[in-house]
Amino acid sequence: MSDIGVIAVTARGRVAAESLAQAWPDEVRIVEAERPADALRTAFAECGAVVSMLAVGATVRVLAPLLGGKTTDPAVVCVDEGLEHAVAVLGGHYGANTLATRVSSVLGTRPVVTTASDAVSAVSLDSYGADLGLRIAERGPLASVGTAVLSGDPVRLEGAEGLPLPPLPENVSPQVPSSEAAAVIRVTDRTELCHECASYGLPTLTYRPPSLVVGVGSARGVSAEEVGELIDRVLAEQWLSPASVRAVATVDVKADEEGILRAARERGWEVLTFPAEELAAVEVPNPSEKVRAEVGTPSVAEAAALHAAGAVGGAPELVAAKSKTANATAAVARAAFRGRLAVIGLGPGARDLTAPRAAEELRRASVVVGLDQYLDQVRDLLRPGTRVVSSGLGQEEERARTAVREAQAGAAVALIGSGDAGVYAMASPALDFAGADIEVVGVPGITAAVAASNLLGAPLGHDHAYISLSNLHTPWEAIERRVRAAAEGDFTVCFYNPRSKKRDWQLTRALEMLAEHRPEDTPVGYVHNATRESERTVLTTLRAMLDGEVDQVDMFTVVLVGSSASRDVAGRFVTPRGYTWRGASED
């Protein structure tokens, strides 16, 4: 039930419903019935989410008898007749808040979100760490702990170290003593009680991370009951929660062992299998030559648990050595989660040209690293409790190393830059330092070249080259070879870092090289601070630039020089695609 059921009554509502259907053809289902209430009930029963073009009061009265619970009911958004507001009515944390925003992006409405945590940009405790697989152990304390968090009361945080979790407000901290805390948030795969929390009478919200892997070995024909009872006993003896088990692991010759498969299936766990030669390479505390002789590895349970847990991220820990019954063995390993580094391009400067995914990643990050002026652009997007690490111009290597180091420590990190992070920006130095011990996510951004190109016309309509003229880290001889190659290849050329106070001759020299291979009336466009308040766009010629117009260019300017085919069309810089257009009948 992943579709979105849309109900409309009036002509204006039906037009809006069709707009949503056109925008999301694979998601929207317009639900109709003789009576609007019947259509609404049908959508609520059959769809994953509902957009009701009815008043909130009418929608609530129809749906009230059908409500079960916020974790199971579909999200509901109401849109008023005037198409002014999209109101998240039911299931805010379970899709309605996001759906209200999506609806508004299509209909031009304003999303109305009344969920307390979203209203103050804080992380919802309902879904905290959900993308990492965290699950709430018991929902009873959720309301009281959430109230303490939103009220600014001191809340103690336990067990979150080394997990790439989103930020929590500053009043939630591991440094809060239990004696001063109003509530506790714990992230743990262990089941023992927090005696200190209990002694102070603190409401405690516990999250279970998917951190455990159970390794299992067995004789052929073992029963599911024997395997299951052994697993349950091992977990209980070590005070480990079954809710934190992510998988059962074994050797591949046991891939069809029904006793193992059924025991795992009954507990809702997947089964992972590995070749014996892979398991034989895993160092274990309790190897067995008898097992090696039988299956080709000195350990199945311990080795499989450690091997599977190690695939998650860092070095795994064996938290329960193998235990035996007559026909089975079981061991448990704990996985170490990898830190997370999101490398984000913010675009050329205008907020509406920053990708929505970039904003999502900024809200996801607990640490944001960047140039001070870029951080100033996005501070309003950061959640309360986000730690900001800023530095000035010329400190790119330091920023890259800092971001990677924070991710290696287990944090969820965002490293930001302008334009696209992979084009003369932070992705390259960061990934040069990043190893397999962290997860890396790239968020594309609109580059300065693309922004300038669209302001000028279509100068990048055919093959083109990007060249940085900064020789601070690249020898000028290498830059000159690249410029000559682009000139001889007749590429349209986009120059980054074209001219500064100390580097005032490189652009002129590059233009002279290009002028050797193309006409003097070749279009040249330059854009200062593309998409920002002080934006200035100029379309001129190669000759005019060499006659002194280069003096108008600085480090905040992008310069585009056309190929021999480029031309000025009605004041617009155009490079033809160079194709011979043919009718469909000739194709």
Coordinates of C-alpha atoms in Angstrom, one line a residue, residues 2-559:
S2 CA 2.6 2.6 -1.1
D3 CA 0.3 4.6 -3.3
I4 CA -1.1 8.0 -2.4
G5 CA -4.9 8.1 -2.4
V6 CA -6.3 11.6 -3.4
I7 CA -9.9 12.6 -2.8
A8 CA -11.5 15.7 -4.4
V9 CA -15.0 17.0 -4.4
T10 CA -15.0 20.4 -6.1
A11 CA -13.9 21.4 -9.6
R12 CA -10.9 23.2 -8.1
G13 CA -10.0 20.2 -6.0
R14 CA -10.2 17.9 -9.0
V15 CA -7.8 20.1 -10.9
A16 CA -5.4 20.0 -8.0
A17 CA -5.8 16.2 -7.8
E18 CA -4.9 15.9 -11.5
S19 CA -1.9 18.1 -10.9
L20 CA -0.6 15.7 -8.3
A21 CA -1.3 12.7 -10.5
Q22 CA 0.7 14.3 -13.3
A23 CA 3.6 15.1 -11.0
W24 CA 3.7 11.7 -9.4
P25 CA 2.1 9.3 -12.0
D26 CA 3.5 6.2 -10.4
E27 CA 2.2 7.1 -6.9
V28 CA -1.1 8.9 -7.1
R29 CA -4.4 7.2 -7.2
I30 CA -7.5 9.4 -7.5
V31 CA -10.1 7.7 -5.4
E32 CA -13.8 8.3 -6.4
A33 CA -17.1 7.2 -5.0
E34 CA -20.7 8.4 -5.0
R35 CA -20.2 10.0 -1.6
P36 CA -16.9 11.8 -0.7
A37 CA -16.9 10.1 2.7
D38 CA -16.9 6.7 1.1
A39 CA -14.0 7.7 -1.2
L40 CA -12.1 8.9 1.9
R41 CA -12.7 5.6 3.8
T42 CA -11.6 3.6 0.8
A43 CA -8.4 5.6 0.4
F44 CA -7.6 5.2 4.1
A45 CA -8.1 1.5 4.0
E46 CA -6.3 0.8 0.7
C47 CA -3.6 3.4 0.3
G48 CA -0.3 4.1 2.1
A49 CA -1.1 7.8 2.4
V50 CA -4.1 10.1 1.8
V51 CA -4.4 13.6 0.4
S52 CA -7.9 14.9 1.2
M53 CA -9.2 18.0 -0.6
L54 CA -11.7 18.4 2.2
A55 CA -11.8 20.5 5.3
V56 CA -9.8 19.1 8.3
G57 CA -12.9 18.8 10.4
A58 CA -14.8 16.8 7.8
T59 CA -11.8 14.6 7.2
V60 CA -11.3 13.9 10.9
R61 CA -15.0 13.1 11.5
V62 CA -15.0 10.6 8.7
L63 CA -11.7 8.9 9.7
A64 CA -12.0 9.0 13.5
P65 CA -13.8 5.6 13.8
L66 CA -11.1 4.0 11.6
L67 CA -8.1 5.1 13.5
G68 CA -5.8 2.4 14.9
G69 CA -2.4 3.8 15.7
K70 CA 0.1 6.3 14.3
T71 CA 2.6 3.6 13.4
T72 CA 0.0 1.7 11.3
D73 CA -2.5 4.2 10.0
P74 CA -1.7 5.9 6.6
A75 CA -0.5 9.5 6.8
V76 CA -3.2 12.1 6.0
V77 CA -2.8 15.6 4.6
C78 CA -5.6 18.0 4.0
V79 CA -5.6 20.7 1.3
D80 CA -8.0 23.6 1.6
E81 CA -10.3 24.8 -1.2
G82 CA -8.3 27.9 -1.8
L83 CA -5.1 25.9 -2.2
E84 CA -3.4 27.9 0.5
H85 CA -2.4 25.2 2.9
A86 CA -1.4 21.6 3.0
V87 CA -2.0 20.5 6.6
A88 CA -0.3 17.4 8.1
V89 CA -3.3 15.9 10.0
L90 CA -2.4 12.4 10.9
G91 CA 1.0 10.6 11.1
G92 CA 3.3 13.6 11.0
H93 CA 6.4 11.6 11.8
Y94 CA 5.2 8.7 9.7
G95 CA 5.0 10.6 6.4
A96 CA 2.4 13.3 6.7
N97 CA 4.9 16.1 7.4
T98 CA 7.0 15.1 4.4
L99 CA 3.9 14.6 2.2
A100 CA 2.6 18.1 3.1
T101 CA 5.9 19.5 1.9
R102 CA 5.8 17.5 -1.3
V103 CA 2.2 18.5 -2.0
S104 CA 3.1 22.1 -1.5
S105 CA 6.0 21.8 -4.0
V106 CA 3.4 20.8 -6.7
L107 CA 0.4 22.9 -5.7
G108 CA 2.1 26.0 -4.4
T109 CA 0.5 25.6 -1.0
R110 CA 2.1 26.2 2.4
P111 CA 2.9 23.1 4.4
V112 CA 1.4 23.3 7.9
V113 CA 3.3 21.1 10.4
T114 CA 2.3 21.2 14.1
T115 CA 4.5 18.3 15.3
A116 CA 6.5 19.8 18.1
S117 CA 9.9 18.5 17.2
D118 CA 9.5 19.4 13.5
A119 CA 8.2 22.9 14.4
V120 CA 11.5 23.6 16.2
S121 CA 13.6 21.6 13.7
A122 CA 14.6 19.0 16.3
V123 CA 14.9 15.3 15.5
S124 CA 11.8 13.3 16.2
L125 CA 12.3 10.7 18.8
D126 CA 9.8 8.5 17.1
S127 CA 12.1 8.1 14.1
Y128 CA 15.5 8.8 15.7
G129 CA 18.2 6.7 14.1
A130 CA 15.6 4.8 11.9
D131 CA 17.8 4.9 8.9
L132 CA 20.4 3.0 10.9
G133 CA 17.8 0.5 12.0
L134 CA 17.3 1.7 15.6
R135 CA 14.1 0.6 17.1
I136 CA 12.4 1.8 20.3
A137 CA 12.4 -1.0 22.9
E138 CA 9.3 0.2 24.7
R139 CA 7.2 3.2 23.7
G140 CA 5.8 4.0 27.1
P141 CA 8.4 6.6 28.1
L142 CA 8.4 8.2 24.6
A143 CA 6.0 11.1 25.5
S144 CA 7.6 12.1 28.8
V145 CA 11.2 11.9 27.4
G146 CA 10.1 13.8 24.3
T147 CA 8.6 16.5 26.5
A148 CA 11.8 16.8 28.5
V149 CA 13.8 17.2 25.3
L150 CA 11.6 19.8 23.8
S151 CA 11.3 21.7 27.1
G152 CA 15.0 22.1 27.3
D153 CA 15.3 20.0 30.5
P154 CA 18.7 18.2 31.0
V155 CA 18.5 14.8 29.4
R156 CA 21.2 12.2 29.8
L157 CA 22.3 10.4 26.6
E158 CA 24.0 7.0 26.9
G159 CA 25.5 4.6 24.3
A160 CA 25.4 6.9 21.3
E161 CA 29.1 7.2 20.9
G162 CA 30.5 5.8 17.7
L163 CA 27.1 5.8 16.0
P164 CA 26.5 8.2 13.1
L165 CA 23.2 9.5 14.6
P166 CA 21.5 12.8 13.8
P167 CA 22.0 15.6 16.3
L168 CA 19.9 16.1 19.4
P169 CA 19.4 19.4 21.1
E170 CA 22.2 20.7 23.4
N171 CA 20.3 19.8 26.5
V172 CA 20.7 16.1 25.6
S173 CA 24.2 15.1 26.4
P174 CA 26.3 12.3 27.8
Q175 CA 27.7 14.9 30.3
V176 CA 24.4 15.3 32.1
P177 CA 24.7 13.5 35.4
S178 CA 21.9 11.1 36.3
S179 CA 21.4 13.1 39.5
E180 CA 20.5 16.2 37.5
A181 CA 18.7 14.6 34.6
A182 CA 15.0 14.8 33.9
A183 CA 15.1 11.8 31.6
V184 CA 17.5 9.4 29.9
I185 CA 17.9 8.3 26.3
R186 CA 19.9 5.0 25.9
V187 CA 21.1 3.3 22.8
T188 CA 22.1 -0.2 23.7
D189 CA 21.8 -3.8 22.6
R190 CA 21.9 -5.0 26.2
T191 CA 18.9 -5.8 28.3
E192 CA 20.0 -5.2 31.9
L193 CA 18.2 -2.4 33.6
C194 CA 19.8 1.1 34.1
H195 CA 19.9 0.8 38.0
E196 CA 21.1 4.4 38.3
C197 CA 18.2 5.6 36.2
A198 CA 15.8 3.6 38.2
S199 CA 17.2 4.8 41.5
Y200 CA 16.5 8.4 40.5
G201 CA 13.1 7.5 39.0
L202 CA 14.0 8.7 35.6
P203 CA 11.9 8.0 32.5
T204 CA 14.2 6.1 30.1
L205 CA 13.7 5.7 26.4
T206 CA 15.8 2.8 25.0
Y207 CA 16.7 2.3 21.4
R208 CA 17.9 -1.1 20.1
P209 CA 20.6 -0.8 17.4
P210 CA 20.9 -3.7 14.9
S211 CA 24.4 -4.5 16.2
L212 CA 24.5 -8.2 16.8
V213 CA 25.1 -11.2 14.6
V214 CA 24.5 -14.7 15.8
G215 CA 26.8 -17.3 14.4
V216 CA 25.5 -20.8 14.2
G217 CA 27.0 -24.2 13.4
S218 CA 25.2 -27.5 13.5
A219 CA 25.1 -31.2 12.7
R220 CA 23.0 -32.3 9.7
G221 CA 19.3 -32.6 10.5
V222 CA 19.4 -30.4 13.7
S223 CA 15.9 -29.3 14.8
A224 CA 14.8 -25.7 14.8
E225 CA 13.8 -26.1 18.4
E226 CA 17.3 -27.0 19.4
V227 CA 18.9 -24.2 17.4
G228 CA 16.3 -21.6 18.6
E229 CA 16.6 -22.6 22.3
L230 CA 20.4 -22.4 22.1
I231 CA 20.3 -18.9 20.5
D232 CA 17.8 -17.7 23.1
R233 CA 19.9 -19.0 25.9
V234 CA 23.2 -17.5 24.7
L235 CA 21.5 -14.1 24.3
A236 CA 19.9 -14.2 27.7
E237 CA 23.0 -15.3 29.5
Q238 CA 24.9 -12.3 28.1
W239 CA 22.1 -9.9 28.6
L240 CA 21.8 -9.2 24.9
S241 CA 18.5 -8.1 23.3
P242 CA 17.0 -10.2 20.4
A243 CA 15.7 -6.9 19.0
S244 CA 19.3 -6.0 18.2
V245 CA 20.1 -9.1 16.2
R246 CA 20.5 -8.2 12.5
A247 CA 21.2 -11.7 11.1
V248 CA 22.2 -15.3 11.7
A249 CA 25.4 -16.4 10.0
T250 CA 26.8 -19.8 9.1
V251 CA 28.9 -21.6 6.6
D252 CA 27.6 -22.0 3.1
V253 CA 27.2 -25.8 3.3
K254 CA 24.5 -25.1 5.8
A255 CA 22.5 -22.9 3.5
D256 CA 19.8 -25.5 3.2
E257 CA 19.8 -26.6 6.8
E258 CA 16.1 -26.3 7.7
G259 CA 16.7 -26.3 11.4
I260 CA 18.8 -23.1 11.2
L261 CA 16.6 -21.5 8.6
R262 CA 13.4 -22.1 10.5
A263 CA 14.8 -20.9 13.8
A264 CA 16.0 -17.7 12.2
R265 CA 12.7 -17.3 10.3
E266 CA 10.6 -17.7 13.4
R267 CA 12.5 -14.8 15.0
G268 CA 12.4 -12.5 11.9
W269 CA 16.1 -12.7 11.1
E270 CA 17.8 -13.3 7.8
V271 CA 20.4 -16.0 7.3
L272 CA 23.8 -15.1 5.8
T273 CA 26.2 -17.8 4.6
F274 CA 29.9 -17.7 3.8
P275 CA 32.4 -20.1 2.1
A276 CA 34.5 -22.2 4.4
E277 CA 37.7 -20.7 3.1
E278 CA 36.5 -17.2 4.1
L279 CA 35.6 -18.3 7.6
A280 CA 39.0 -20.2 7.9
A281 CA 40.8 -16.8 7.6
V282 CA 38.9 -15.4 10.6
E283 CA 40.9 -15.5 13.9
V284 CA 38.8 -17.0 16.7
P285 CA 39.4 -17.8 20.3
N286 CA 38.1 -21.4 20.2
P287 CA 39.2 -23.1 16.9
S288 CA 38.5 -26.8 16.4
E289 CA 40.5 -29.2 14.2
K290 CA 37.6 -31.6 14.2
V291 CA 35.4 -28.9 12.7
R292 CA 38.1 -28.0 10.2
A293 CA 38.2 -31.7 9.1
E294 CA 34.5 -31.8 8.6
V295 CA 33.7 -28.5 6.9
G296 CA 37.0 -26.9 5.9
T297 CA 37.2 -24.2 8.6
P298 CA 38.3 -24.5 12.3
S299 CA 35.3 -22.4 13.4
V300 CA 31.7 -21.9 12.1
A301 CA 29.8 -20.1 14.8
E302 CA 32.4 -17.7 16.1
A303 CA 34.0 -17.1 12.7
A304 CA 30.6 -16.6 10.9
A305 CA 29.5 -14.2 13.6
L306 CA 32.7 -12.1 13.4
H307 CA 32.9 -12.2 9.7
A308 CA 29.3 -11.0 9.2
A309 CA 29.6 -8.3 11.9
G310 CA 32.9 -7.1 10.3
A311 CA 31.1 -6.5 7.0
V312 CA 29.0 -3.8 8.7
G313 CA 31.9 -1.5 9.4
G314 CA 34.8 -1.4 11.9
A315 CA 36.4 -4.2 13.9
P316 CA 33.8 -6.6 15.3
E317 CA 33.8 -7.8 18.9
L318 CA 33.0 -11.3 20.0
V319 CA 30.5 -10.7 22.9
A320 CA 29.5 -14.4 23.4
A321 CA 32.0 -17.2 22.8
K322 CA 30.5 -20.4 21.3
S323 CA 28.1 -22.4 23.3
K324 CA 27.1 -26.0 22.5
T325 CA 24.3 -28.4 22.6
A326 CA 24.4 -31.9 21.3
N327 CA 23.9 -30.8 17.7
A328 CA 24.5 -27.1 17.5
T329 CA 26.9 -24.3 18.4
A330 CA 26.1 -20.6 18.7
A331 CA 28.2 -17.4 19.2
V332 CA 27.4 -13.7 19.1
A333 CA 29.5 -10.8 17.7
R334 CA 28.8 -7.1 17.9
A335 CA 29.3 -4.9 14.8
A336 CA 30.9 -1.5 14.9
F337 CA 29.0 1.0 12.8
R338 CA 30.9 3.0 10.2
G339 CA 30.8 6.8 10.5
R340 CA 29.1 8.7 7.7
L341 CA 30.5 11.5 5.5
A342 CA 28.2 13.4 3.2
V343 CA 30.1 15.6 0.8
I344 CA 27.6 18.3 -0.2
G345 CA 27.6 20.9 -3.0
L346 CA 25.4 23.8 -2.0
G347 CA 25.1 25.2 -5.5
P348 CA 26.2 28.6 -6.9
G349 CA 24.7 30.6 -4.0
A350 CA 20.9 31.1 -4.4
R351 CA 19.0 29.1 -1.9
D352 CA 16.5 27.8 -4.4
L353 CA 19.3 26.3 -6.4
T354 CA 20.5 24.2 -3.4
A355 CA 19.2 20.7 -3.9
P356 CA 16.5 19.4 -1.5
R357 CA 18.8 16.4 -0.8
A358 CA 21.5 18.7 0.3
A359 CA 19.2 20.2 2.9
E360 CA 18.1 16.8 4.0
E361 CA 21.8 15.7 4.5
L362 CA 22.5 18.9 6.5
R363 CA 19.7 18.1 8.8
R364 CA 20.9 14.5 9.1
A365 CA 24.5 15.5 10.1
S366 CA 25.6 15.9 13.7
V367 CA 28.8 17.6 12.6
V368 CA 29.1 20.1 9.7
V369 CA 32.5 21.2 8.4
G370 CA 33.0 24.0 5.9
L371 CA 34.3 27.4 4.9
D372 CA 33.0 30.0 7.2
Q373 CA 31.1 32.0 4.5
Y374 CA 29.4 28.9 3.2
L375 CA 28.4 27.8 6.7
D376 CA 26.7 31.2 7.1
Q377 CA 24.5 30.4 4.1
V378 CA 23.1 27.3 5.7
R379 CA 23.0 27.7 9.4
D380 CA 19.2 28.0 9.4
L381 CA 19.0 24.5 7.9
L382 CA 21.0 22.8 10.7
R383 CA 19.2 21.1 13.6
P384 CA 19.6 22.1 17.2
G385 CA 22.7 20.5 18.6
T386 CA 24.6 20.3 15.4
R387 CA 28.4 20.9 15.9
V388 CA 29.8 23.3 13.4
V389 CA 33.6 23.3 12.5
S390 CA 34.5 26.3 10.3
S391 CA 37.7 27.6 8.8
G392 CA 38.8 30.2 6.4
L393 CA 40.1 30.4 2.8
G394 CA 43.1 28.4 1.9
Q395 CA 42.4 25.7 4.5
E396 CA 40.9 23.1 2.2
E397 CA 43.2 20.2 3.3
E398 CA 42.5 20.9 6.9
R399 CA 38.7 20.9 6.3
A400 CA 39.0 17.6 4.4
R401 CA 41.1 15.9 7.1
T402 CA 38.8 17.2 9.9
A403 CA 35.7 15.9 8.2
V404 CA 37.2 12.5 7.6
R405 CA 38.6 12.3 11.1
E406 CA 35.2 13.1 12.6
A407 CA 33.5 10.4 10.4
Q408 CA 36.2 7.9 11.5
A409 CA 35.3 8.6 15.1
G410 CA 31.7 7.5 14.2
A411 CA 29.9 10.8 13.6
A412 CA 27.5 11.7 10.9
V413 CA 29.4 14.4 9.1
A414 CA 28.6 16.9 6.4
L415 CA 31.4 18.5 4.5
I416 CA 30.1 21.5 2.4
G417 CA 31.3 23.5 -0.5
S418 CA 29.8 25.7 -3.1
G419 CA 28.8 24.6 -6.6
D420 CA 29.3 20.8 -6.9
A421 CA 31.5 19.3 -4.3
G422 CA 33.3 17.2 -7.0
V423 CA 34.2 20.1 -9.3
Y424 CA 37.2 22.1 -7.9
A425 CA 35.8 21.6 -4.5
M426 CA 36.0 19.4 -1.4
A427 CA 35.1 15.9 -2.6
S428 CA 38.5 15.2 -4.1
P429 CA 40.6 16.1 -1.1
A430 CA 38.2 14.4 1.3
L431 CA 38.0 11.1 -0.7
D432 CA 41.8 11.2 -1.0
F433 CA 42.0 10.8 2.8
A434 CA 38.9 8.6 3.3
G435 CA 39.2 4.8 3.7
A436 CA 36.8 1.9 3.6
D437 CA 36.2 2.5 7.4
I438 CA 33.6 5.2 6.7
E439 CA 30.5 5.5 4.5
V440 CA 30.6 8.3 2.0
V441 CA 27.6 9.9 0.4
G442 CA 27.9 12.5 -2.4
V443 CA 25.2 15.1 -3.0
P444 CA 25.5 16.9 -6.4
G445 CA 25.2 20.6 -6.7
I446 CA 24.8 23.1 -9.5
T447 CA 28.3 24.2 -10.5
A448 CA 29.3 27.9 -11.0
A449 CA 30.0 27.0 -14.7
V450 CA 26.5 25.7 -15.2
A451 CA 24.9 28.6 -13.4
A452 CA 27.0 31.1 -15.5
S453 CA 26.2 29.2 -18.7
N454 CA 22.4 29.5 -18.1
L455 CA 22.7 33.2 -17.4
L456 CA 24.7 33.7 -20.6
G457 CA 22.6 31.5 -22.8
A458 CA 23.9 28.1 -23.9
P459 CA 27.7 28.3 -24.3
L460 CA 28.2 24.7 -23.1
G461 CA 26.0 23.3 -25.8
H462 CA 28.8 21.2 -27.3
D463 CA 32.1 19.7 -26.1
H464 CA 33.7 21.9 -23.5
A465 CA 36.6 21.9 -21.0
Y466 CA 36.9 23.2 -17.4
I467 CA 40.3 24.6 -16.5
S468 CA 41.5 26.3 -13.3
L469 CA 44.0 29.0 -13.8
S470 CA 45.2 29.0 -10.2
N471 CA 48.9 28.0 -10.2
L472 CA 49.1 27.9 -6.4
H473 CA 49.2 24.1 -6.4
T474 CA 49.5 23.3 -10.1
P475 CA 52.6 24.4 -12.1
W476 CA 51.8 27.0 -14.7
E477 CA 53.5 24.8 -17.3
A478 CA 50.9 22.1 -16.8
I479 CA 48.0 24.6 -17.0
E480 CA 49.4 26.0 -20.2
R481 CA 49.6 22.6 -21.8
R482 CA 45.9 22.1 -20.9
V483 CA 44.9 25.4 -22.3
R484 CA 46.8 24.8 -25.6
A485 CA 45.1 21.3 -25.9
A486 CA 41.7 22.9 -25.4
A487 CA 42.5 25.6 -27.9
E488 CA 43.8 23.1 -30.5
G489 CA 40.8 20.8 -29.9
D490 CA 38.4 23.8 -30.4
F491 CA 36.6 23.3 -27.1
T492 CA 34.5 25.9 -25.4
V493 CA 36.5 26.7 -22.3
C494 CA 35.3 27.6 -18.8
F495 CA 38.0 29.2 -16.7
Y496 CA 37.7 28.8 -12.9
N497 CA 39.9 30.9 -10.6
P498 CA 40.7 33.2 -13.5
R499 CA 42.3 36.2 -11.9
S500 CA 43.2 37.5 -8.4
K501 CA 45.2 40.5 -7.1
K502 CA 48.4 38.5 -7.0
R503 CA 47.7 36.5 -10.2
D504 CA 46.8 39.1 -12.7
W505 CA 48.5 37.8 -15.9
Q506 CA 47.3 34.2 -16.3
L507 CA 43.9 34.9 -17.8
T508 CA 45.4 37.2 -20.4
R509 CA 48.0 34.6 -21.4
A510 CA 45.3 31.9 -21.6
L511 CA 43.1 34.1 -23.8
E512 CA 46.1 34.8 -26.1
M513 CA 46.6 31.0 -26.6
L514 CA 43.0 30.6 -27.4
A515 CA 43.1 33.5 -29.8
E516 CA 45.7 31.7 -31.9
H517 CA 43.0 29.1 -32.9
R518 CA 39.8 31.1 -33.2
P519 CA 38.4 34.4 -34.5
E520 CA 38.7 37.6 -32.5
D521 CA 35.0 38.0 -32.4
T522 CA 34.5 34.7 -30.6
P523 CA 32.0 35.2 -27.8
V524 CA 33.3 35.5 -24.3
G525 CA 31.0 35.6 -21.3
Y526 CA 31.9 36.3 -17.7
V527 CA 29.6 36.2 -14.7
H528 CA 30.5 37.7 -11.3
N529 CA 28.8 36.1 -8.3
A530 CA 26.4 34.0 -10.3
T531 CA 22.9 33.8 -8.7
R532 CA 24.0 36.0 -5.7
E533 CA 22.9 39.5 -4.9
S534 CA 25.9 41.2 -6.6
E535 CA 25.5 39.1 -9.8
R536 CA 26.8 40.7 -12.9
T537 CA 26.7 39.1 -16.4
V538 CA 28.6 40.4 -19.4
L539 CA 28.7 39.0 -23.0
T540 CA 31.7 40.4 -24.9
T541 CA 34.3 39.1 -27.4
L542 CA 37.8 37.6 -27.3
R543 CA 39.3 40.8 -28.8
A544 CA 37.6 43.0 -26.2
M545 CA 38.9 40.9 -23.4
L546 CA 42.4 41.1 -24.7
D547 CA 42.0 44.9 -25.1
G548 CA 41.6 45.3 -21.4
E549 CA 38.3 44.0 -20.3
V550 CA 40.1 41.2 -18.4
D551 CA 40.5 43.9 -15.6
Q552 CA 36.8 43.4 -14.8
V553 CA 37.4 39.7 -13.8
D554 CA 38.2 38.5 -10.3
M555 CA 38.2 35.3 -8.2
F556 CA 34.4 35.5 -7.9
T557 CA 34.0 35.4 -11.7
V558 CA 33.6 32.5 -14.1
V559 CA 34.8 33.1 -17.6

